[in-house]
Short mmCIF file of C-alpha atoms in Angstrom, two decimals:
data_model
loop_
_atom_site.label_atom_id
_atom_site.label_comp_id
_atom_site.label_asym_id
_atom_site.label_seq_id
_atom_site.Cartn_x
_atom_site.Cartn_y
_atom_site.Cartn_z
CA MET A 104 266.95 65.50 53.67
CA ILE A 105 269.16 66.55 56.58
CA ILE A 106 271.75 69.29 56.09
CA SER A 107 274.25 70.32 58.76
CA VAL A 108 276.21 73.57 58.63
CA ILE A 109 279.17 73.65 60.99
CA ASN A 110 282.50 75.29 61.69
CA LYS A 111 284.25 75.76 65.02
CA LYS A 112 285.09 79.31 63.91
CA GLY A 113 282.46 82.01 64.34
CA GLY A 114 281.70 84.67 61.76
CA VAL A 115 282.18 82.47 58.69
CA GLY A 116 278.54 82.62 57.54
CA LYS A 117 276.97 79.55 59.15
CA THR A 118 273.74 81.23 60.23
CA PRO A 119 272.95 83.19 57.04
CA ILE A 120 273.68 80.11 54.91
CA SER A 121 271.62 77.85 57.20
CA PHE A 122 268.69 80.25 57.32
CA SER A 123 268.57 80.90 53.58
CA LEU A 124 268.83 77.21 52.74
CA ALA A 125 266.16 76.20 55.26
CA LYS A 126 263.67 78.84 54.18
CA ASP A 127 264.29 78.42 50.44
CA LEU A 128 263.91 74.64 50.74
CA GLY A 129 260.90 74.89 53.09
CA TYR A 130 262.77 73.06 55.85
CA GLU A 131 262.89 73.46 59.61
CA LEU A 132 265.98 75.15 61.09
CA GLN A 133 267.63 74.18 64.36
CA SER A 134 270.64 75.73 66.09
CA ASN A 135 272.63 74.96 69.21
CA ASP A 136 273.91 78.54 69.32
CA ASN A 137 272.11 81.77 70.20
CA SER A 138 271.12 83.78 67.13
CA VAL A 139 268.19 85.62 65.57
CA ILE A 140 266.77 82.58 63.76
CA GLU A 141 263.65 82.21 65.93
CA THR A 142 262.81 85.87 65.30
CA ILE A 143 263.39 85.88 61.53
CA TYR A 144 261.99 82.38 60.85
CA PRO A 145 259.11 82.12 63.34
CA GLY A 146 257.47 78.75 63.79
CA LYS A 147 260.15 77.01 61.73
CA ALA A 148 263.33 77.74 63.72
CA ARG A 149 264.38 76.50 67.12
CA ILE A 150 267.39 77.15 69.35
CA GLY A 151 268.40 74.51 71.87
CA ARG A 152 269.59 70.95 72.03
CA PRO A 153 269.25 69.63 68.49
CA ILE A 154 266.69 66.93 67.76
CA LEU A 155 267.13 64.71 64.72
CA GLN A 156 264.38 65.21 62.13
CA ASP A 157 263.96 65.00 58.38
CA ASP A 158 263.75 68.11 56.18
CA CYS A 159 265.86 70.16 58.54
CA VAL A 160 268.93 72.36 58.32
CA TYR A 161 271.14 72.45 61.42
CA ASP A 162 273.23 75.52 62.25
CA PHE A 163 275.93 74.22 64.58
CA GLY A 164 277.94 76.97 66.16
CA GLY A 165 281.42 76.77 67.48
CA PHE A 166 281.69 73.31 69.01
CA VAL A 167 281.24 69.63 68.31
CA ASP A 168 279.63 67.48 71.00
CA SER A 169 278.10 64.01 70.90
CA GLY A 170 274.57 65.19 70.04
CA VAL A 171 275.96 67.26 67.18
CA LEU A 172 278.06 64.36 65.91
CA ASP A 173 274.99 62.09 65.86
CA ILE A 174 273.15 64.55 63.61
CA ILE A 175 276.21 65.10 61.43
CA LYS A 176 276.46 61.34 60.99
CA ALA A 177 272.81 61.20 59.86
CA SER A 178 273.14 64.21 57.53
CA ASN A 179 272.88 63.88 53.77
CA ALA A 180 275.39 66.71 53.48
CA VAL A 181 277.61 68.71 55.80
CA ILE A 182 278.42 72.27 54.79
CA VAL A 183 281.57 73.77 56.31
CA PRO A 184 281.79 77.51 55.60
CA CYS A 185 285.26 79.07 55.74
CA SER A 186 285.97 82.78 55.40
CA VAL A 187 289.18 83.98 53.81
CA ASP A 188 291.37 84.47 56.84
CA TYR A 189 293.98 82.09 58.16
CA ASN A 190 292.41 81.65 61.59
CA ALA A 191 289.22 80.50 59.85
CA LEU A 192 291.29 78.21 57.65
CA MET A 193 292.88 76.45 60.62
CA ARG A 194 289.55 76.13 62.47
CA THR A 195 287.99 74.75 59.27
CA VAL A 196 290.68 72.09 59.02
CA GLU A 197 290.10 71.20 62.72
CA THR A 198 286.34 70.98 62.13
CA ILE A 199 286.70 68.74 59.08
CA GLU A 200 289.18 66.51 60.95
CA GLU A 201 286.56 65.97 63.67
CA ILE A 202 283.61 65.26 61.37
CA ILE A 203 285.07 63.45 58.36
CA ALA A 204 285.20 60.15 60.26
CA VAL A 205 281.40 60.20 60.72
CA ASN A 206 280.35 61.83 57.43
CA PHE A 207 282.47 62.35 54.33
CA ASN A 208 279.72 64.16 52.35
CA ILE A 209 281.36 67.52 53.06
CA ILE A 210 280.85 70.70 51.05
CA VAL A 211 283.33 73.45 51.88
CA VAL A 212 281.91 76.88 51.10
CA ILE A 213 284.61 79.53 50.90
CA THR A 214 282.89 82.74 52.02
CA LYS A 215 283.66 86.45 51.96
CA THR A 216 285.93 86.20 48.93
CA GLU A 217 286.84 89.42 47.12
CA LYS A 218 288.40 87.86 44.03
CA GLU A 219 288.75 84.48 42.32
CA SER A 220 292.26 84.00 43.68
CA ASP A 221 290.90 84.14 47.27
CA PHE A 222 288.73 81.12 46.51
CA GLU A 223 291.52 79.26 44.72
CA THR A 224 294.06 79.90 47.49
CA PHE A 225 291.81 78.65 50.29
CA ARG A 226 290.46 75.73 48.25
CA ASP A 227 294.00 74.60 47.47
CA GLU A 228 295.15 75.00 51.07
CA ILE A 229 292.25 72.98 52.50
CA SER A 230 292.65 70.38 49.73
CA SER A 231 296.24 69.85 50.86
CA PHE A 232 294.84 68.32 54.08
CA PHE A 233 291.94 66.31 52.60
CA GLU A 234 291.16 64.48 49.40
CA GLU A 235 287.92 64.65 47.47
CA LEU A 236 286.12 67.53 49.18
CA TYR A 237 283.59 69.55 47.19
CA PHE A 238 284.13 73.33 47.13
CA LEU A 239 281.87 76.28 46.35
CA GLU A 240 282.41 80.03 46.64
CA LEU A 241 280.18 82.75 48.12
CA ARG A 242 281.58 86.22 47.45
CA ASN A 243 281.62 88.90 50.10
CA SER A 244 278.25 90.66 49.95
CA LYS A 245 275.89 92.69 52.10
CA ILE A 246 273.17 90.21 51.14
CA PHE A 247 274.04 88.00 54.13
CA LYS A 248 273.84 90.85 56.66
CA ASN A 249 270.61 92.04 55.02
CA SER A 250 269.21 88.51 55.20
CA MET A 251 269.74 88.37 58.96
CA GLU A 252 268.24 91.85 59.42
CA THR A 253 265.16 91.36 57.24
CA GLY A 254 264.35 87.66 57.56
CA LYS A 255 264.52 87.33 53.78
CA THR A 256 266.61 84.69 52.06
CA VAL A 257 269.34 85.30 49.52
CA THR A 258 266.81 84.38 46.83
CA GLN A 259 264.12 86.73 48.15
CA LEU A 260 266.56 89.64 48.42
CA TYR A 261 267.91 89.03 44.92
CA PHE A 262 264.43 89.23 43.36
CA GLU A 263 263.29 92.34 45.28
CA THR A 264 264.18 94.98 42.68
CA PRO A 265 266.09 95.42 39.43
CA LEU A 266 268.84 97.10 41.47
CA SER A 267 269.11 94.15 43.87
CA LYS A 268 269.35 91.79 40.88
CA SER A 269 272.30 93.81 39.64
CA ALA A 270 273.99 94.24 43.02
CA TYR A 271 273.62 90.61 44.12
CA ARG A 272 274.02 88.84 40.74
CA THR A 273 277.35 87.10 41.40
CA VAL A 274 276.66 85.93 44.93
CA TYR A 275 273.12 84.85 43.98
CA GLN A 276 274.48 82.69 41.15
CA GLN A 277 276.98 81.16 43.56
CA TYR A 278 274.24 80.54 46.13
CA GLN A 279 272.10 78.90 43.44
CA SER A 280 274.95 76.45 42.78
CA LEU A 281 274.71 75.45 46.44
CA ILE A 282 270.93 75.19 46.65
CA GLU A 283 270.73 73.22 43.40
CA LEU A 284 272.72 70.44 45.07
CA PHE A 285 269.73 69.89 47.34
CA HIS A 286 266.95 70.41 44.78
CA SER A 287 268.41 67.62 42.66
CA ASP A 288 268.22 65.20 45.61
CA LYS A 289 264.50 65.74 46.25
#
């Protein structure tokens, strides 16, 4: 299975989503953008020019070049995170416009939502540009920052303590909806 995570906009959650998915699925993680992944996922993460391989999650930051497009074309799924601000919305639309011609298996993950209407508004706006995209929500949560700081996945952080299970319940359930898409394909 090959999973690409991409958006031309920074700060939408590409790296925390990529890292958590890769580690929870037991996959390699590659990125073309500087980040902490080699530190928090030693021996399984690599930064540099991406190399196509099975059982890998790709964290593509900020730009689409020919090497990236080749991997997106070969991907079983392409996740496009979009945070709830209008600059992110426009960059998400641009990103999808560039990749949909090579891979239409796109999952748009609306991130950093505060309420259900945030998700609905951004889903509806993106849907006005494209037909038949799949949408999921990931609520705004400290779990993503904590994941990058600790090297623990969303799943690992959720199960740490009874308090973490309470604090992260909603976002963990949403994340499980995403990861289950890939467990069912194994």
